[in-house]
Amino acid sequence: MGAYRSTGEFQRDRNYITSRITADGRDGYPVEPGRYRLVVSRACPWASRAIIVRELLGLQDVLSMGVCGPTHDQRSWTFDLDPGGRDPVLGIERIQDAYFARFPGYERGITVPCIVDVTTGQVVTNDYAQITLDLSTQWAQFHAPGAPQLYPEALREEIDEVNDLVFRDVNNGVYRAGFAGSQEAYAAAYTRLFDRLDWLSERLSTRRYLVGDQITEADIRLFTTLVRFDAVYHGHFKCNRDKLTELPVLWNYARDLFQTPGFGDTVNFDHIKRHYYEVHRDINPSGIVPLGPDLSGWDLPVAPRI
């Protein structure tokens, strides 16, 4: 997942397979209905982005989806939710098999989300940030009628700016706090995280969505961290100045998205909790999964938004 600097700061490995599936097929992977399979885990926030985007754009019949279980070992994510522990389309037990089919002995992270070429059984890309942008832009001819513009050209510069800040301080910020190797590194990440959450609260106090007057890629990227905040990040990653439920603007904003089709109906809190508490044994050696917190509040009515 990453490495540590001498200061104890967690540094995420951001080297991914950057091949792209495009309308013109310039990387050798043209957009084709039924050719590719999106592989995800509902536990993973980076994969959850792709799940949501696929739902919102109505690509379910064009791009199939395989779902790995919430836990994994050092080798790979596994298809333990499927009969016989084998993906019914790819015919493999571990997603690493698709990586090794293209790159024998692949040594970087075996991550989700990834997209696999069903015709060859080989992974195409695991570049999670680019995957969702390409689903919006390169797969446009297959979007459902009335599908939202999640990455509209007129807003892209602002979306990119917000996404960069949110990734640095929030999406990756919770990991920088949770995996910090020193008190100083943890304190720095903790401070940056809550400073950014305060900034987001102020921004969203005068608007319904992060950029423009519609749901965009920026909202999706923030949501997948917020929805995990009280369930895992507050306790497991020691991000405990406030719970999300104690930040009124962000809590109302997150519930607004959660109750929007394509968001909350893709969330599995059991998978989320089991992944973090069972897999991260360096942080939680016992592997015990907490019974709380009470997550029923996600269905509470949303206050009128701007």
mmCIF file of N, CA and C in Angstrom, residues 130-255:
data_model
loop_
_atom_site.group_PDB
_atom_site.id
_atom_site.type_symbol
_atom_site.label_atom_id
_atom_site.label_comp_id
_atom_site.label_asym_id
_atom_site.label_seq_id
_atom_site.Cartn_x
_atom_site.Cartn_y
_atom_site.Cartn_z
ATOM 1 N N GLN A 130 -8.230 7.626 -12.681
ATOM 2 C CA GLN A 130 -8.521 7.773 -14.109
ATOM 3 C C GLN A 130 -9.708 6.918 -14.538
ATOM 4 N N ILE A 131 -9.901 5.778 -13.875
ATOM 5 C CA ILE A 131 -11.004 4.888 -14.245
ATOM 6 C C ILE A 131 -12.339 5.618 -14.219
ATOM 7 N N THR A 132 -12.615 6.350 -13.135
ATOM 8 C CA THR A 132 -13.921 7.000 -13.031
ATOM 9 C C THR A 132 -14.055 8.155 -14.019
ATOM 10 N N LEU A 133 -12.969 8.880 -14.254
ATOM 11 C CA LEU A 133 -13.027 9.961 -15.237
ATOM 12 C C LEU A 133 -13.289 9.402 -16.635
ATOM 13 N N ASP A 134 -12.670 8.268 -16.951
ATOM 14 C CA ASP A 134 -12.892 7.672 -18.269
ATOM 15 C C ASP A 134 -14.298 7.110 -18.408
ATOM 16 N N LEU A 135 -14.862 6.587 -17.334
ATOM 17 C CA LEU A 135 -16.253 6.133 -17.414
ATOM 18 C C LEU A 135 -17.173 7.293 -17.767
ATOM 19 N N SER A 136 -16.833 8.481 -17.293
ATOM 20 C CA SER A 136 -17.641 9.667 -17.595
ATOM 21 C C SER A 136 -17.415 10.191 -19.006
ATOM 22 N N THR A 137 -16.177 10.133 -19.478
ATOM 23 C CA THR A 137 -15.841 10.802 -20.737
ATOM 24 C C THR A 137 -15.723 9.840 -21.923
ATOM 25 N N GLN A 138 -15.076 8.707 -21.727
ATOM 26 C CA GLN A 138 -14.808 7.796 -22.841
ATOM 27 C C GLN A 138 -15.977 6.847 -23.133
ATOM 28 N N TRP A 139 -16.796 6.592 -22.130
ATOM 29 C CA TRP A 139 -17.917 5.668 -22.284
ATOM 30 C C TRP A 139 -19.235 6.413 -22.514
ATOM 31 N N ALA A 140 -19.160 7.686 -22.869
ATOM 32 C CA ALA A 140 -20.355 8.537 -22.921
ATOM 33 C C ALA A 140 -21.430 8.002 -23.860
ATOM 34 N N GLN A 141 -21.040 7.363 -24.968
ATOM 35 C CA GLN A 141 -22.044 6.882 -25.926
ATOM 36 C C GLN A 141 -22.916 5.776 -25.350
ATOM 37 N N PHE A 142 -22.484 5.190 -24.230
ATOM 38 C CA PHE A 142 -23.250 4.108 -23.622
ATOM 39 C C PHE A 142 -23.927 4.519 -22.312
ATOM 40 N N HIS A 143 -23.850 5.802 -21.966
ATOM 41 C CA HIS A 143 -24.534 6.265 -20.761
ATOM 42 C C HIS A 143 -26.039 6.122 -20.925
ATOM 43 N N ALA A 144 -26.724 5.869 -19.827
ATOM 44 C CA ALA A 144 -28.181 5.784 -19.852
ATOM 45 C C ALA A 144 -28.777 7.148 -20.191
ATOM 46 N N PRO A 145 -29.924 7.183 -20.821
ATOM 47 C CA PRO A 145 -30.583 8.467 -21.090
ATOM 48 C C PRO A 145 -30.779 9.252 -19.796
ATOM 49 N N GLY A 146 -30.400 10.515 -19.820
ATOM 50 C CA GLY A 146 -30.547 11.361 -18.642
ATOM 51 C C GLY A 146 -29.482 11.182 -17.584
ATOM 52 N N ALA A 147 -28.442 10.414 -17.889
ATOM 53 C CA ALA A 147 -27.357 10.223 -16.919
ATOM 54 C C ALA A 147 -26.690 11.554 -16.608
ATOM 55 N N PRO A 148 -26.247 11.750 -15.369
ATOM 56 C CA PRO A 148 -25.638 13.025 -14.985
ATOM 57 C C PRO A 148 -24.280 13.246 -15.636
ATOM 58 N N GLN A 149 -23.921 14.499 -15.798
ATOM 59 C CA GLN A 149 -22.576 14.870 -16.246
ATOM 60 C C GLN A 149 -21.703 14.993 -14.999
ATOM 61 N N LEU A 150 -20.940 13.979 -14.700
ATOM 62 C CA LEU A 150 -20.144 13.953 -13.473
ATOM 63 C C LEU A 150 -18.820 14.693 -13.600
ATOM 64 N N TYR A 151 -18.397 14.923 -14.848
ATOM 65 C CA TYR A 151 -17.124 15.621 -15.083
ATOM 66 C C TYR A 151 -17.309 16.584 -16.247
ATOM 67 N N PRO A 152 -18.246 17.535 -16.090
ATOM 68 C CA PRO A 152 -18.544 18.465 -17.185
ATOM 69 C C PRO A 152 -17.339 19.333 -17.518
ATOM 70 N N GLU A 153 -17.137 19.552 -18.788
ATOM 71 C CA GLU A 153 -15.939 20.248 -19.245
ATOM 72 C C GLU A 153 -15.796 21.627 -18.630
ATOM 73 N N ALA A 154 -16.905 22.337 -18.477
ATOM 74 C CA ALA A 154 -16.858 23.704 -17.955
ATOM 75 C C ALA A 154 -16.427 23.756 -16.492
ATOM 76 N N LEU A 155 -16.546 22.647 -15.770
ATOM 77 C CA LEU A 155 -16.225 22.626 -14.340
ATOM 78 C C LEU A 155 -14.963 21.833 -14.020
ATOM 79 N N ARG A 156 -14.316 21.302 -15.035
ATOM 80 C CA ARG A 156 -13.212 20.366 -14.773
ATOM 81 C C ARG A 156 -12.061 20.987 -14.000
ATOM 82 N N GLU A 157 -11.707 22.205 -14.303
ATOM 83 C CA GLU A 157 -10.585 22.824 -13.591
ATOM 84 C C GLU A 157 -10.880 22.941 -12.105
ATOM 85 N N GLU A 158 -12.094 23.376 -11.771
ATOM 86 C CA GLU A 158 -12.455 23.516 -10.358
ATOM 87 C C GLU A 158 -12.600 22.147 -9.694
ATOM 88 N N ILE A 159 -13.182 21.192 -10.402
ATOM 89 C CA ILE A 159 -13.302 19.834 -9.861
ATOM 90 C C ILE A 159 -11.916 19.272 -9.549
ATOM 91 N N ASP A 160 -10.980 19.443 -10.479
ATOM 92 C CA ASP A 160 -9.620 18.935 -10.274
ATOM 93 C C ASP A 160 -8.954 19.588 -9.069
ATOM 94 N N GLU A 161 -9.156 20.894 -8.902
ATOM 95 C CA GLU A 161 -8.568 21.605 -7.765
ATOM 96 C C GLU A 161 -9.119 21.079 -6.446
ATOM 97 N N VAL A 162 -10.441 20.921 -6.377
ATOM 98 C CA VAL A 162 -11.067 20.405 -5.151
ATOM 99 C C VAL A 162 -10.618 18.968 -4.894
ATOM 100 N N ASN A 163 -10.588 18.164 -5.943
ATOM 101 C CA ASN A 163 -10.179 16.762 -5.789
ATOM 102 C C ASN A 163 -8.756 16.647 -5.248
ATOM 103 N N ASP A 164 -7.857 17.503 -5.717
ATOM 104 C CA ASP A 164 -6.475 17.451 -5.247
ATOM 105 C C ASP A 164 -6.395 17.737 -3.746
ATOM 106 N N LEU A 165 -7.133 18.750 -3.299
ATOM 107 C CA LEU A 165 -7.132 19.092 -1.879
ATOM 108 C C LEU A 165 -7.756 17.983 -1.033
ATOM 109 N N VAL A 166 -8.871 17.459 -1.517
ATOM 110 C CA VAL A 166 -9.576 16.424 -0.768
ATOM 111 C C VAL A 166 -8.756 15.140 -0.714
ATOM 112 N N PHE A 167 -8.109 14.781 -1.825
ATOM 113 C CA PHE A 167 -7.261 13.591 -1.792
ATOM 114 C C PHE A 167 -6.145 13.757 -0.769
ATOM 115 N N ARG A 168 -5.438 14.864 -0.847
ATOM 116 C CA ARG A 168 -4.256 15.073 -0.007
ATOM 117 C C ARG A 168 -4.602 15.041 1.477
ATOM 118 N N ASP A 169 -5.653 15.740 1.849
ATOM 119 C CA ASP A 169 -5.916 15.960 3.268
ATOM 120 C C ASP A 169 -7.006 15.067 3.851
ATOM 121 N N VAL A 170 -7.901 14.538 2.999
ATOM 122 C CA VAL A 170 -9.033 13.762 3.517
ATOM 123 C C VAL A 170 -8.965 12.309 3.052
ATOM 124 N N ASN A 171 -9.114 12.058 1.746
ATOM 125 C CA ASN A 171 -9.102 10.677 1.250
ATOM 126 C C ASN A 171 -7.848 9.931 1.713
ATOM 127 N N ASN A 172 -6.694 10.526 1.459
ATOM 128 C CA ASN A 172 -5.436 9.923 1.898
ATOM 129 C C ASN A 172 -5.048 10.381 3.290
ATOM 130 N N GLY A 173 -5.633 11.490 3.715
ATOM 131 C CA GLY A 173 -5.312 12.025 5.036
ATOM 132 C C GLY A 173 -5.664 11.084 6.169
ATOM 133 N N VAL A 174 -6.801 10.385 6.051
ATOM 134 C CA VAL A 174 -7.178 9.445 7.114
ATOM 135 C C VAL A 174 -6.160 8.306 7.198
ATOM 136 N N TYR A 175 -5.623 7.887 6.058
ATOM 137 C CA TYR A 175 -4.600 6.833 6.056
ATOM 138 C C TYR A 175 -3.286 7.360 6.622
ATOM 139 N N ARG A 176 -2.955 8.601 6.318
ATOM 140 C CA ARG A 176 -1.725 9.183 6.844
ATOM 141 C C ARG A 176 -1.781 9.284 8.364
ATOM 142 N N ALA A 177 -2.972 9.496 8.892
ATOM 143 C CA ALA A 177 -3.138 9.484 10.351
ATOM 144 C C ALA A 177 -3.103 8.052 10.873
ATOM 145 N N GLY A 178 -3.887 7.174 10.259
ATOM 146 C CA GLY A 178 -4.019 5.812 10.763
ATOM 147 C C GLY A 178 -2.758 4.991 10.674
ATOM 148 N N PHE A 179 -1.947 5.209 9.637
ATOM 149 C CA PHE A 179 -0.733 4.432 9.449
ATOM 150 C C PHE A 179 0.527 5.207 9.829
ATOM 151 N N ALA A 180 0.386 6.328 10.493
ATOM 152 C CA ALA A 180 1.543 7.120 10.895
ATOM 153 C C ALA A 180 2.495 6.281 11.745
ATOM 154 N N GLY A 181 3.788 6.488 11.510
ATOM 155 C CA GLY A 181 4.799 5.750 12.255
ATOM 156 C C GLY A 181 5.430 6.530 13.382
ATOM 157 N N SER A 182 4.934 7.741 13.625
ATOM 158 C CA SER A 182 5.439 8.548 14.732
ATOM 159 C C SER A 182 4.328 9.470 15.219
ATOM 160 N N GLN A 183 4.464 9.930 16.453
ATOM 161 C CA GLN A 183 3.472 10.846 17.012
ATOM 162 C C GLN A 183 3.396 12.136 16.204
ATOM 163 N N GLU A 184 4.559 12.605 15.754
ATOM 164 C CA GLU A 184 4.609 13.854 15.004
ATOM 165 C C GLU A 184 3.902 13.715 13.656
ATOM 166 N N ALA A 185 4.133 12.601 12.986
ATOM 167 C CA ALA A 185 3.489 12.381 11.692
ATOM 168 C C ALA A 185 1.982 12.257 11.858
ATOM 169 N N TYR A 186 1.561 11.562 12.897
ATOM 170 C CA TYR A 186 0.128 11.431 13.174
ATOM 171 C C TYR A 186 -0.498 12.791 13.459
ATOM 172 N N ALA A 187 0.143 13.588 14.289
ATOM 173 C CA ALA A 187 -0.402 14.895 14.651
ATOM 174 C C ALA A 187 -0.537 15.796 13.434
ATOM 175 N N ALA A 188 0.457 15.754 12.553
ATOM 176 C CA ALA A 188 0.411 16.580 11.347
ATOM 177 C C ALA A 188 -0.746 16.159 10.446
ATOM 178 N N ALA A 189 -0.913 14.844 10.251
ATOM 179 C CA ALA A 189 -1.994 14.350 9.395
ATOM 180 C C ALA A 189 -3.356 14.642 10.013
ATOM 181 N N TYR A 190 -3.470 14.450 11.307
ATOM 182 C CA TYR A 190 -4.711 14.711 12.042
ATOM 183 C C TYR A 190 -5.124 16.180 11.890
ATOM 184 N N THR A 191 -4.170 17.073 12.057
ATOM 185 C CA THR A 191 -4.462 18.508 11.965
ATOM 186 C C THR A 191 -4.894 18.885 10.561
ATOM 187 N N ARG A 192 -4.180 18.389 9.558
ATOM 188 C CA ARG A 192 -4.537 18.693 8.175
ATOM 189 C C ARG A 192 -5.913 18.136 7.820
ATOM 190 N N LEU A 193 -6.218 16.961 8.314
ATOM 191 C CA LEU A 193 -7.520 16.350 8.046
ATOM 192 C C LEU A 193 -8.653 17.220 8.570
ATOM 193 N N PHE A 194 -8.579 17.604 9.820
ATOM 194 C CA PHE A 194 -9.702 18.342 10.403
ATOM 195 C C PHE A 194 -9.731 19.797 9.949
ATOM 196 N N ASP A 195 -8.584 20.354 9.631
ATOM 197 C CA ASP A 195 -8.586 21.685 9.009
ATOM 198 C C ASP A 195 -9.323 21.636 7.677
ATOM 199 N N ARG A 196 -9.088 20.581 6.898
ATOM 200 C CA ARG A 196 -9.755 20.462 5.602
ATOM 201 C C ARG A 196 -11.240 20.163 5.774
ATOM 202 N N LEU A 197 -11.598 19.357 6.747
ATOM 203 C CA LEU A 197 -13.015 19.101 6.995
ATOM 204 C C LEU A 197 -13.736 20.381 7.419
ATOM 205 N N ASP A 198 -13.068 21.223 8.185
ATOM 206 C CA ASP A 198 -13.649 22.522 8.542
ATOM 207 C C ASP A 198 -13.815 23.387 7.298
ATOM 208 N N TRP A 199 -12.831 23.364 6.416
ATOM 209 C CA TRP A 199 -12.910 24.112 5.151
ATOM 210 C C TRP A 199 -14.064 23.615 4.302
ATOM 211 N N LEU A 200 -14.236 22.297 4.243
ATOM 212 C CA LEU A 200 -15.328 21.722 3.474
ATOM 213 C C LEU A 200 -16.683 22.086 4.086
ATOM 214 N N SER A 201 -16.751 22.092 5.403
ATOM 215 C CA SER A 201 -18.000 22.492 6.061
ATOM 216 C C SER A 201 -18.376 23.922 5.702
ATOM 217 N N GLU A 202 -17.381 24.796 5.701
ATOM 218 C CA GLU A 202 -17.646 26.185 5.342
ATOM 219 C C GLU A 202 -18.075 26.294 3.879
ATOM 220 N N ARG A 203 -17.408 25.567 2.999
ATOM 221 C CA ARG A 203 -17.753 25.608 1.577
ATOM 222 C C ARG A 203 -19.180 25.118 1.351
ATOM 223 N N LEU A 204 -19.539 24.030 2.017
ATOM 224 C CA LEU A 204 -20.843 23.421 1.795
ATOM 225 C C LEU A 204 -21.961 24.102 2.576
ATOM 226 N N SER A 205 -21.615 25.073 3.389
ATOM 227 C CA SER A 205 -22.657 25.819 4.108
ATOM 228 C C SER A 205 -23.429 26.747 3.178
ATOM 229 N N THR A 206 -22.883 27.010 1.991
ATOM 230 C CA THR A 206 -23.530 27.934 1.056
ATOM 231 C C THR A 206 -23.845 27.275 -0.287
ATOM 232 N N ARG A 207 -23.680 25.954 -0.371
ATOM 233 C CA ARG A 207 -23.965 25.260 -1.626
ATOM 234 C C ARG A 207 -24.323 23.815 -1.313
ATOM 235 N N ARG A 208 -25.098 23.214 -2.210
ATOM 236 C CA ARG A 208 -25.520 21.828 -1.984
ATOM 237 C C ARG A 208 -24.424 20.834 -2.344
ATOM 238 N N TYR A 209 -23.684 21.128 -3.411
ATOM 239 C CA TYR A 209 -22.634 20.235 -3.880
ATOM 240 C C TYR A 209 -21.301 20.967 -3.931
ATOM 241 N N LEU A 210 -20.214 20.208 -4.041
ATOM 242 C CA LEU A 210 -18.891 20.808 -3.934
ATOM 243 C C LEU A 210 -18.561 21.753 -5.076
ATOM 244 N N VAL A 211 -18.992 21.404 -6.291
ATOM 245 C CA VAL A 211 -18.684 22.217 -7.466
ATOM 246 C C VAL A 211 -19.951 22.361 -8.304
ATOM 247 N N GLY A 212 -20.335 23.592 -8.587
ATOM 248 C CA GLY A 212 -21.534 23.804 -9.383
ATOM 249 C C GLY A 212 -22.785 23.445 -8.618
ATOM 250 N N ASP A 213 -23.874 23.231 -9.356
ATOM 251 C CA ASP A 213 -25.161 22.941 -8.725
ATOM 252 C C ASP A 213 -25.626 21.527 -9.017
ATOM 253 N N GLN A 214 -24.669 20.611 -9.199
ATOM 254 C CA GLN A 214 -24.984 19.230 -9.531
ATOM 255 C C GLN A 214 -23.966 18.311 -8.894
ATOM 256 N N ILE A 215 -24.328 17.036 -8.786
ATOM 257 C CA ILE A 215 -23.376 16.035 -8.314
ATOM 258 C C ILE A 215 -22.276 15.877 -9.360
ATOM 259 N N THR A 216 -21.026 15.919 -8.885
ATOM 260 C CA THR A 216 -19.891 15.712 -9.776
ATOM 261 C C THR A 216 -18.932 14.696 -9.169
ATOM 262 N N GLU A 217 -17.897 14.412 -9.917
ATOM 263 C CA GLU A 217 -16.828 13.523 -9.458
ATOM 264 C C GLU A 217 -16.302 13.944 -8.086
ATOM 265 N N ALA A 218 -16.296 15.244 -7.813
ATOM 266 C CA ALA A 218 -15.784 15.733 -6.525
ATOM 267 C C ALA A 218 -16.616 15.229 -5.363
ATOM 268 N N ASP A 219 -17.929 15.219 -5.515
ATOM 269 C CA ASP A 219 -18.802 14.738 -4.441
ATOM 270 C C ASP A 219 -18.616 13.253 -4.204
ATOM 271 N N ILE A 220 -18.457 12.497 -5.283
ATOM 272 C CA ILE A 220 -18.280 11.050 -5.161
ATOM 273 C C ILE A 220 -17.001 10.735 -4.395
ATOM 274 N N ARG A 221 -15.924 11.454 -4.721
ATOM 275 C CA ARG A 221 -14.640 11.188 -4.061
ATOM 276 C C ARG A 221 -14.664 11.550 -2.578
ATOM 277 N N LEU A 222 -15.362 12.596 -2.220
ATOM 278 C CA LEU A 222 -15.463 12.945 -0.802
ATOM 279 C C LEU A 222 -16.390 11.975 -0.078
ATOM 280 N N PHE A 223 -17.489 11.620 -0.720
ATOM 281 C CA PHE A 223 -18.483 10.755 -0.071
ATOM 282 C C PHE A 223 -17.889 9.443 0.405
ATOM 283 N N THR A 224 -17.052 8.805 -0.405
ATOM 284 C CA THR A 224 -16.577 7.472 -0.042
ATOM 285 C C THR A 224 -15.685 7.490 1.206
ATOM 286 N N THR A 225 -15.108 8.632 1.524
ATOM 287 C CA THR A 225 -14.393 8.774 2.802
ATOM 288 C C THR A 225 -15.366 9.103 3.918
ATOM 289 N N LEU A 226 -16.284 10.020 3.679
ATOM 290 C CA LEU A 226 -17.227 10.408 4.729
ATOM 291 C C LEU A 226 -18.076 9.239 5.200
ATOM 292 N N VAL A 227 -18.499 8.379 4.274
ATOM 293 C CA VAL A 227 -19.384 7.285 4.657
ATOM 294 C C VAL A 227 -18.665 6.256 5.528
ATOM 295 N N ARG A 228 -17.341 6.237 5.474
ATOM 296 C CA ARG A 228 -16.546 5.330 6.307
ATOM 297 C C ARG A 228 -16.057 5.989 7.587
ATOM 298 N N PHE A 229 -16.325 7.256 7.761
ATOM 299 C CA PHE A 229 -15.650 8.006 8.810
ATOM 300 C C PHE A 229 -15.982 7.482 10.207
ATOM 301 N N ASP A 230 -17.244 7.450 10.566
ATOM 302 C CA ASP A 230 -17.606 7.012 11.910
ATOM 303 C C ASP A 230 -17.431 5.507 12.081
ATOM 304 N N ALA A 231 -17.650 4.764 11.010
ATOM 305 C CA ALA A 231 -17.565 3.305 11.089
ATOM 306 C C ALA A 231 -16.146 2.814 11.333
ATOM 307 N N VAL A 232 -15.152 3.482 10.721
ATOM 308 C CA VAL A 232 -13.777 2.990 10.876
ATOM 309 C C VAL A 232 -12.738 4.072 11.152
ATOM 310 N N TYR A 233 -12.790 5.190 10.460
ATOM 311 C CA TYR A 233 -11.688 6.141 10.575
ATOM 312 C C TYR A 233 -11.631 6.817 11.941
ATOM 313 N N HIS A 234 -12.780 7.107 12.531
ATOM 314 C CA HIS A 234 -12.798 7.796 13.827
ATOM 315 C C HIS A 234 -12.071 6.988 14.898
ATOM 316 N N GLY A 235 -12.341 5.682 14.965
ATOM 317 C CA GLY A 235 -11.712 4.856 15.987
ATOM 318 C C GLY A 235 -10.466 4.155 15.501
ATOM 319 N N HIS A 236 -10.579 3.403 14.419
ATOM 320 C CA HIS A 236 -9.488 2.564 13.925
ATOM 321 C C HIS A 236 -8.272 3.398 13.522
ATOM 322 N N PHE A 237 -8.506 4.550 12.871
ATOM 323 C CA PHE A 237 -7.421 5.406 12.411
ATOM 324 C C PHE A 237 -7.170 6.601 13.339
ATOM 325 N N LYS A 238 -7.834 6.633 14.480
ATOM 326 C CA LYS A 238 -7.599 7.675 15.494
ATOM 327 C C LYS A 238 -7.904 9.091 14.985
ATOM 328 N N CYS A 239 -8.868 9.185 14.063
ATOM 329 C CA CYS A 239 -9.292 10.499 13.547
ATOM 330 C C CYS A 239 -10.480 10.959 14.392
ATOM 331 N N ASN A 240 -10.205 11.312 15.637
ATOM 332 C CA ASN A 240 -11.275 11.371 16.629
ATOM 333 C C ASN A 240 -11.520 12.743 17.254
ATOM 334 N N ARG A 241 -11.180 13.821 16.543
ATOM 335 C CA ARG A 241 -11.587 15.129 17.078
ATOM 336 C C ARG A 241 -13.099 15.227 17.105
ATOM 337 N N ASP A 242 -13.726 14.810 16.019
ATOM 338 C CA ASP A 242 -15.180 14.801 15.904
ATOM 339 C C ASP A 242 -15.592 13.574 15.111
ATOM 340 N N LYS A 243 -16.800 13.099 15.383
ATOM 341 C CA LYS A 243 -17.441 12.156 14.480
ATOM 342 C C LYS A 243 -18.095 12.947 13.353
ATOM 343 N N LEU A 244 -18.370 12.283 12.253
ATOM 344 C CA LEU A 244 -19.097 12.943 11.171
ATOM 345 C C LEU A 244 -20.448 13.441 11.677
ATOM 346 N N THR A 245 -21.084 12.670 12.535
ATOM 347 C CA THR A 245 -22.394 13.061 13.066
ATOM 348 C C THR A 245 -22.326 14.314 13.929
ATOM 349 N N GLU A 246 -21.122 14.730 14.306
ATOM 350 C CA GLU A 246 -20.930 15.936 15.114
ATOM 351 C C GLU A 246 -20.519 17.140 14.268
ATOM 352 N N LEU A 247 -20.484 16.953 12.966
ATOM 353 C CA LEU A 247 -20.161 18.040 12.029
ATOM 354 C C LEU A 247 -21.418 18.305 11.196
ATOM 355 N N PRO A 248 -22.287 19.201 11.653
ATOM 356 C CA PRO A 248 -23.654 19.292 11.112
ATOM 357 C C PRO A 248 -23.739 19.463 9.597
ATOM 358 N N VAL A 249 -22.916 20.331 9.031
ATOM 359 C CA VAL A 249 -23.007 20.581 7.591
ATOM 360 C C VAL A 249 -22.585 19.349 6.803
ATOM 361 N N LEU A 250 -21.447 18.762 7.156
ATOM 362 C CA LEU A 250 -20.962 17.591 6.440
ATOM 363 C C LEU A 250 -21.868 16.383 6.654
ATOM 364 N N TRP A 251 -22.422 16.255 7.828
ATOM 365 C CA TRP A 251 -23.329 15.135 8.120
ATOM 366 C C TRP A 251 -24.596 15.243 7.278
ATOM 367 N N ASN A 252 -25.138 16.427 7.158
ATOM 368 C CA ASN A 252 -26.335 16.608 6.342
ATOM 369 C C ASN A 252 -26.016 16.390 4.856
ATOM 370 N N TYR A 253 -24.877 16.910 4.420
ATOM 371 C CA TYR A 253 -24.424 16.741 3.029
ATOM 372 C C TYR A 253 -24.228 15.257 2.709
ATOM 373 N N ALA A 254 -23.559 14.536 3.595
ATOM 374 C CA ALA A 254 -23.283 13.123 3.354
ATOM 375 C C ALA A 254 -24.574 12.314 3.321
ATOM 376 N N ARG A 255 -25.535 12.634 4.197
ATOM 377 C CA ARG A 255 -26.816 11.929 4.180
ATOM 378 C C ARG A 255 -27.597 12.234 2.911
#
